[in-house]
Amino acid sequence: MERSSVSMQDVARAAGVSPQTVSRVANGSNAVRPETRQRVEAAMERLGYRPNYAARALKHGQFRNIGVVLFHMTTFGNARILNGIVEAAEDDGYATTLVTIGHGHVRTLQAIAERMKQLPVDGVIVVLEERIADFDDFEPPKELPFVLVNESAANHCPTIDADQYGCSTAIVDYLLSKGHKTVYHITGPSASQAARSRARGWHEALEQFGVPIPPTYVGDWGADSGYQAGLALAHEADCTAIYAANDQMAYGAILGLKAAGKRVPEDVSVIGVDDSLSEIVPRLNLTTMRMKFEEIGREAYSMVRRICDGERVPVGVKTVIPTELIERSSVRELNG
């Protein structure tokens, strides 16, 4: 059955309930038993029914609502990107609908599109932290614009992200300019696109400068993994500079170095990425490369809104939001 021809009565017959019950489910009413709600929602999905929020759409010509899809809500970057989207939407008189695609869900853009077509949204912003199976083959629905927050440019959707690669090359240049002979790197998890791009930028920058490339230490974004790396790196004789792929690991590395008897920055300089600890750790001395996550969120919102209004936004290229070096006191210049 064509989705456009599916009515509330069709769903009611398929689920064995009244049209009023289908209406209550579609409008989010709590006056429906959980098992009945599940049966109605299953019928909606099976038939391809999209609730008709006619009154709202009639009033505005649109739903005036943007969908946001996240894999994780708790990471610093995702939370700040979401905040940027929500604030920009509020300023524009729009609402946001948040959907999380966690463990147990099919993680494909097509599955996300099918899920979002069931909701009253005019466009969708998807924050992709990991490579997704149908990234290259996905074709967004013509009636539902998509914008991706993603490290790689997509050939089918506008794409935006921070300069993950460029922040690493800038960090390496900065540390080598301070007289360090090489830079050790604590990476994020291998599944993370951002972590891989930061590691690639670090490696290729060292190659370009023609300096020794030390082995990497793999972390998981958490401070404990940075601490363990710091303990190990304290015993590397040529380690005078450490670049950690985020601030939590960088701060953990500082504590690990100190626990092993090293001073920061007198013996070892440490730099992180994201500036996520500035409002958490008092008297923070960590030098970092700030990621402008909220600006990413605001610009992603602007992109999807422009598409909703009929404007063409380029695909196949990535809008890059530059990073900013924040110098504190965890890096020192070597003498001679």
Short mmCIF file of C-alpha atoms in Angstrom, two decimals:
data_model
loop_
_atom_site.label_atom_id
_atom_site.label_comp_id
_atom_site.label_asym_id
_atom_site.label_seq_id
_atom_site.Cartn_x
_atom_site.Cartn_y
_atom_site.Cartn_z
CA MET A 1 0.00 0.00 0.00
CA GLU A 2 1.36 3.43 -0.92
CA ARG A 3 2.26 5.49 2.14
CA SER A 4 0.35 8.49 0.80
CA SER A 5 -2.85 6.41 0.53
CA VAL A 6 -2.73 4.99 4.07
CA SER A 7 -5.40 6.44 6.32
CA MET A 8 -6.00 6.38 10.05
CA GLN A 9 -8.84 3.92 9.39
CA ASP A 10 -6.42 1.58 7.61
CA VAL A 11 -4.14 1.59 10.65
CA ALA A 12 -7.10 1.07 12.98
CA ARG A 13 -8.25 -2.01 11.03
CA ALA A 14 -4.73 -3.46 10.91
CA ALA A 15 -4.22 -2.96 14.65
CA GLY A 16 -7.75 -4.01 15.65
CA VAL A 17 -8.50 -0.73 17.42
CA SER A 18 -10.69 2.31 16.85
CA PRO A 19 -9.59 5.32 14.76
CA GLN A 20 -9.79 7.37 17.99
CA THR A 21 -7.14 5.13 19.54
CA VAL A 22 -4.90 5.58 16.51
CA SER A 23 -5.38 9.34 16.84
CA ARG A 24 -4.38 9.23 20.51
CA VAL A 25 -1.21 7.28 19.67
CA ALA A 26 -0.36 9.66 16.82
CA ASN A 27 -0.73 12.65 19.13
CA GLY A 28 1.28 11.16 21.98
CA SER A 29 -1.59 10.78 24.40
CA ASN A 30 -0.92 8.84 27.61
CA ALA A 31 -4.49 7.51 27.60
CA VAL A 32 -3.46 4.36 25.71
CA ARG A 33 -2.29 1.10 27.23
CA PRO A 34 1.38 0.29 26.41
CA GLU A 35 0.53 -2.96 24.63
CA THR A 36 -2.11 -1.18 22.51
CA ARG A 37 0.34 1.60 21.68
CA GLN A 38 2.92 -0.96 20.54
CA ARG A 39 0.33 -2.69 18.33
CA VAL A 40 -0.73 0.60 16.73
CA GLU A 41 2.85 1.76 16.19
CA ALA A 42 3.71 -1.60 14.60
CA ALA A 43 0.76 -1.23 12.22
CA MET A 44 1.81 2.34 11.36
CA GLU A 45 5.33 1.19 10.53
CA ARG A 46 4.14 -1.85 8.56
CA LEU A 47 1.73 0.21 6.45
CA GLY A 48 4.05 3.19 6.08
CA TYR A 49 1.61 5.57 7.76
CA ARG A 50 2.82 9.04 8.67
CA PRO A 51 0.55 10.89 11.10
CA ASN A 52 -1.09 13.89 9.50
CA TYR A 53 -0.45 16.85 11.77
CA ALA A 54 -2.70 18.86 9.51
CA ALA A 55 -3.66 21.71 11.80
CA ARG A 56 -0.09 22.63 12.58
CA ALA A 57 1.11 22.26 9.01
CA LEU A 58 -1.87 24.21 7.68
CA LYS A 59 -1.16 27.11 10.01
CA HIS A 60 2.51 27.46 9.09
CA GLY A 61 2.85 25.71 5.74
CA GLN A 62 5.42 23.54 7.53
CA PHE A 63 5.66 21.65 10.80
CA ARG A 64 8.26 24.18 11.98
CA ASN A 65 10.15 21.35 13.59
CA ILE A 66 13.62 19.96 12.84
CA GLY A 67 14.60 16.39 13.73
CA VAL A 68 17.99 15.74 15.34
CA VAL A 69 19.47 12.24 15.39
CA LEU A 70 22.32 11.32 17.76
CA PHE A 71 24.05 8.04 18.53
CA HIS A 72 25.04 9.27 21.99
CA MET A 73 23.75 12.16 24.09
CA THR A 74 26.36 12.14 26.84
CA THR A 75 29.51 13.11 24.95
CA PHE A 76 30.63 16.70 25.31
CA GLY A 77 30.69 17.43 21.59
CA ASN A 78 27.24 16.00 20.91
CA ALA A 79 25.70 17.86 23.83
CA ARG A 80 27.14 21.18 22.65
CA ILE A 81 26.16 20.57 19.02
CA LEU A 82 22.62 19.79 20.17
CA ASN A 83 22.55 22.95 22.26
CA GLY A 84 23.60 25.01 19.25
CA ILE A 85 20.82 23.48 17.13
CA VAL A 86 18.16 23.99 19.81
CA GLU A 87 19.12 27.61 20.45
CA ALA A 88 19.17 28.44 16.73
CA ALA A 89 15.77 26.76 16.28
CA GLU A 90 14.26 28.66 19.22
CA ASP A 91 15.53 31.94 17.83
CA ASP A 92 13.85 31.04 14.54
CA GLY A 93 10.54 29.99 16.09
CA TYR A 94 11.16 26.31 15.41
CA ALA A 95 11.03 23.26 17.67
CA THR A 96 13.38 20.28 17.65
CA THR A 97 12.60 16.58 17.92
CA LEU A 98 15.44 14.46 19.31
CA VAL A 99 15.88 10.80 18.36
CA THR A 100 18.71 8.62 19.64
CA ILE A 101 19.92 5.58 17.71
CA GLY A 102 21.60 3.48 20.38
CA HIS A 103 22.57 -0.14 20.70
CA GLY A 104 20.00 -2.54 19.29
CA HIS A 105 18.91 -0.19 16.50
CA VAL A 106 19.81 -0.64 12.85
CA ARG A 107 22.44 2.02 12.25
CA THR A 108 21.89 3.04 8.64
CA LEU A 109 20.87 6.35 7.15
CA GLN A 110 17.99 4.61 5.41
CA ALA A 111 16.67 3.29 8.73
CA ILE A 112 17.01 6.78 10.19
CA ALA A 113 15.11 8.24 7.23
CA GLU A 114 12.27 5.75 7.66
CA ARG A 115 12.08 6.56 11.36
CA MET A 116 12.06 10.32 10.80
CA LYS A 117 9.39 10.12 8.09
CA GLN A 118 7.01 8.97 10.82
CA LEU A 119 7.52 12.21 12.73
CA PRO A 120 6.26 15.76 12.10
CA VAL A 121 9.60 17.24 11.04
CA ASP A 122 10.55 19.42 8.07
CA GLY A 123 14.19 18.34 7.94
CA VAL A 124 16.75 16.21 9.73
CA ILE A 125 20.23 16.77 11.15
CA VAL A 126 22.19 13.56 11.80
CA VAL A 127 25.33 13.67 13.97
CA LEU A 128 27.49 10.79 12.76
CA GLU A 129 30.33 9.74 15.05
CA GLU A 130 31.10 6.46 13.32
CA ARG A 131 31.20 5.34 9.71
CA ILE A 132 27.76 4.09 8.74
CA ALA A 133 27.08 1.20 6.35
CA ASP A 134 25.12 3.04 3.65
CA PHE A 135 26.94 6.37 3.87
CA ASP A 136 27.93 6.34 0.18
CA ASP A 137 24.71 4.86 -1.20
CA PHE A 138 22.06 6.68 0.81
CA GLU A 139 19.51 8.76 -1.08
CA PRO A 140 17.64 11.16 1.23
CA PRO A 141 13.86 11.39 0.77
CA LYS A 142 12.96 14.22 -1.59
CA GLU A 143 10.38 15.50 0.87
CA LEU A 144 12.70 15.40 3.88
CA PRO A 145 16.03 17.32 3.66
CA PHE A 146 19.02 15.83 5.48
CA VAL A 147 22.17 17.54 6.79
CA LEU A 148 25.02 15.46 8.21
CA VAL A 149 27.49 16.45 10.90
CA ASN A 150 30.27 14.20 9.72
CA GLU A 151 34.02 14.12 9.15
CA SER A 152 33.75 13.04 5.49
CA ALA A 153 31.83 14.99 2.87
CA ALA A 154 28.76 13.19 1.54
CA ASN A 155 27.82 13.23 -2.15
CA HIS A 156 24.09 13.26 -1.35
CA CYS A 157 23.69 15.59 1.68
CA PRO A 158 25.24 18.84 2.85
CA THR A 159 27.94 18.07 5.42
CA ILE A 160 29.51 20.08 8.22
CA ASP A 161 32.07 19.40 10.95
CA ALA A 162 35.05 20.78 12.81
CA ASP A 163 38.50 20.66 11.22
CA GLN A 164 39.51 17.35 12.80
CA TYR A 165 42.52 16.81 10.55
CA GLY A 166 43.68 20.41 10.53
CA CYS A 167 43.61 20.73 14.31
CA SER A 168 46.17 17.90 14.51
CA THR A 169 48.53 19.41 11.98
CA ALA A 170 48.32 22.73 13.83
CA ILE A 171 49.08 21.02 17.16
CA VAL A 172 52.12 19.22 15.74
CA ASP A 173 53.40 22.46 14.20
CA TYR A 174 52.85 24.27 17.52
CA LEU A 175 54.73 21.68 19.60
CA LEU A 176 57.62 21.34 17.16
CA SER A 177 57.94 25.14 17.07
CA LYS A 178 58.49 24.95 20.84
CA GLY A 179 61.61 22.87 20.26
CA HIS A 180 60.22 19.36 20.79
CA LYS A 181 61.87 16.71 18.61
CA THR A 182 58.72 14.63 18.17
CA VAL A 183 55.16 14.36 19.49
CA TYR A 184 53.56 11.31 21.08
CA HIS A 185 49.84 10.80 20.45
CA ILE A 186 47.07 9.31 22.59
CA THR A 187 44.30 8.43 20.15
CA GLY A 188 40.57 8.08 20.65
CA PRO A 189 38.80 4.78 19.91
CA SER A 190 39.33 3.36 16.43
CA ALA A 191 35.58 3.35 15.65
CA SER A 192 35.48 7.14 15.91
CA GLN A 193 35.83 9.04 12.64
CA ALA A 194 37.11 12.10 14.51
CA ALA A 195 39.76 10.04 16.32
CA ARG A 196 40.98 8.52 13.06
CA SER A 197 41.19 11.90 11.34
CA ARG A 198 43.07 13.45 14.26
CA ALA A 199 45.51 10.52 14.27
CA ARG A 200 46.01 10.80 10.51
CA GLY A 201 46.68 14.54 10.79
CA TRP A 202 49.24 13.91 13.56
CA HIS A 203 51.01 11.17 11.58
CA GLU A 204 51.13 13.03 8.28
CA ALA A 205 52.29 16.27 9.92
CA LEU A 206 55.22 14.47 11.56
CA GLU A 207 56.02 12.89 8.18
CA GLN A 208 56.03 16.29 6.49
CA PHE A 209 58.39 17.70 9.09
CA GLY A 210 60.65 14.67 8.71
CA VAL A 211 60.78 13.88 12.42
CA PRO A 212 60.56 10.45 14.10
CA ILE A 213 57.02 9.04 14.37
CA PRO A 214 56.57 7.32 17.74
CA PRO A 215 54.01 4.59 18.42
CA THR A 216 50.51 5.67 19.36
CA TYR A 217 48.74 4.94 22.63
CA VAL A 218 45.08 4.06 22.15
CA GLY A 219 42.53 5.55 24.54
CA ASP A 220 38.74 5.47 24.78
CA TRP A 221 38.06 9.23 25.27
CA GLY A 222 37.97 8.68 29.05
CA ALA A 223 40.36 10.19 31.60
CA ASP A 224 41.38 6.77 32.95
CA SER A 225 42.71 5.69 29.55
CA GLY A 226 44.72 8.91 29.42
CA TYR A 227 46.05 8.21 32.90
CA GLN A 228 47.29 4.76 31.87
CA ALA A 229 48.91 6.22 28.77
CA GLY A 230 50.58 8.90 30.91
CA LEU A 231 52.03 6.27 33.23
CA ALA A 232 53.48 4.41 30.23
CA LEU A 233 54.75 7.52 28.44
CA ALA A 234 56.60 8.64 31.55
CA HIS A 235 59.09 5.87 30.78
CA GLU A 236 59.71 6.92 27.16
CA ALA A 237 63.05 8.69 27.25
CA ASP A 238 62.36 10.86 24.18
CA CYS A 239 58.83 11.84 25.23
CA THR A 240 58.80 15.58 25.89
CA ALA A 241 55.45 16.34 24.22
CA ILE A 242 52.09 14.54 24.25
CA TYR A 243 49.07 15.33 22.09
CA ALA A 244 45.92 13.66 23.43
CA ALA A 245 42.90 13.47 21.13
CA ASN A 246 40.58 15.03 23.73
CA ASP A 247 40.87 16.98 26.97
CA GLN A 248 39.71 14.18 29.26
CA MET A 249 42.54 11.93 28.09
CA ALA A 250 44.97 14.84 28.20
CA TYR A 251 44.05 15.63 31.81
CA GLY A 252 44.32 11.94 32.70
CA ALA A 253 47.74 11.82 31.05
CA ILE A 254 48.92 14.74 33.18
CA LEU A 255 47.89 12.90 36.34
CA GLY A 256 49.55 9.70 35.10
CA LEU A 257 52.80 11.52 34.33
CA LYS A 258 52.79 13.15 37.75
CA ALA A 259 52.10 9.81 39.45
CA ALA A 260 55.19 8.43 37.68
CA GLY A 261 57.34 11.32 38.91
CA LYS A 262 57.24 13.59 35.85
CA ARG A 263 56.48 17.30 35.95
CA VAL A 264 54.13 19.04 33.52
CA PRO A 265 55.22 21.06 31.63
CA GLU A 266 58.82 21.09 32.96
CA ASP A 267 59.52 17.51 31.85
CA VAL A 268 56.64 16.79 29.47
CA SER A 269 54.31 19.19 27.64
CA VAL A 270 50.69 18.08 27.16
CA ILE A 271 47.99 19.43 24.86
CA GLY A 272 44.41 18.27 24.31
CA VAL A 273 41.45 18.92 22.01
CA ASP A 274 37.92 20.28 22.57
CA ASP A 275 38.23 22.59 25.63
CA SER A 276 35.63 20.53 27.49
CA LEU A 277 37.07 21.00 30.99
CA SER A 278 37.17 24.77 31.26
CA GLU A 279 33.92 24.92 33.26
CA ILE A 280 34.59 21.74 35.24
CA VAL A 281 38.19 21.79 36.49
CA PRO A 282 39.14 24.81 38.63
CA ARG A 283 42.36 26.64 37.78
CA LEU A 284 42.69 24.57 34.62
CA ASN A 285 46.17 24.77 33.12
CA LEU A 286 45.60 22.53 30.09
CA THR A 287 46.48 24.00 26.70
CA THR A 288 43.98 22.79 24.13
CA MET A 289 42.57 23.18 20.64
CA ARG A 290 39.00 24.37 21.11
CA MET A 291 36.30 22.80 18.96
CA LYS A 292 33.43 25.21 18.25
CA PHE A 293 30.66 22.63 18.64
CA GLU A 294 27.82 25.08 19.22
CA GLU A 295 28.74 26.95 16.05
CA ILE A 296 28.59 23.63 14.20
CA GLY A 297 25.09 23.07 15.58
CA ARG A 298 23.89 26.56 14.64
CA GLU A 299 25.28 26.30 11.13
CA ALA A 300 23.84 22.79 10.63
CA TYR A 301 20.43 24.20 11.59
CA SER A 302 20.86 27.08 9.16
CA MET A 303 21.74 24.66 6.36
CA VAL A 304 18.69 22.44 6.84
CA ARG A 305 16.38 25.46 7.17
CA ARG A 306 17.69 26.91 3.91
CA ILE A 307 16.95 23.63 2.15
CA CYS A 308 13.45 23.58 3.64
CA ASP A 309 12.92 27.04 2.15
CA GLY A 310 13.92 25.81 -1.30
CA GLU A 311 17.51 27.04 -1.35
CA ARG A 312 20.20 24.83 -2.84
CA VAL A 313 22.99 23.96 -0.40
CA PRO A 314 26.09 22.33 -1.96
CA VAL A 315 26.70 18.61 -1.50
CA GLY A 316 29.97 16.74 -2.02
CA VAL A 317 31.89 19.30 0.02
CA LYS A 318 32.16 19.76 3.77
CA THR A 319 31.60 23.05 5.55
CA VAL A 320 34.57 23.24 7.93
CA ILE A 321 34.38 25.12 11.22
CA PRO A 322 37.94 26.05 12.26
CA THR A 323 39.38 25.26 15.66
CA GLU A 324 41.07 27.72 18.04
CA LEU A 325 44.27 27.27 20.05
CA ILE A 326 43.74 28.06 23.74
CA GLU A 327 47.14 28.52 25.40
CA ARG A 328 47.32 27.91 29.13
CA SER A 329 50.36 26.50 30.90
CA SER A 330 50.75 22.79 30.12
CA VAL A 331 53.16 23.39 27.23
CA ARG A 332 56.64 24.90 27.55
CA GLU A 333 59.32 25.89 25.12
CA LEU A 334 62.47 23.76 25.26
CA ASN A 335 65.83 25.46 25.57
CA GLY A 336 68.14 24.90 22.66
#
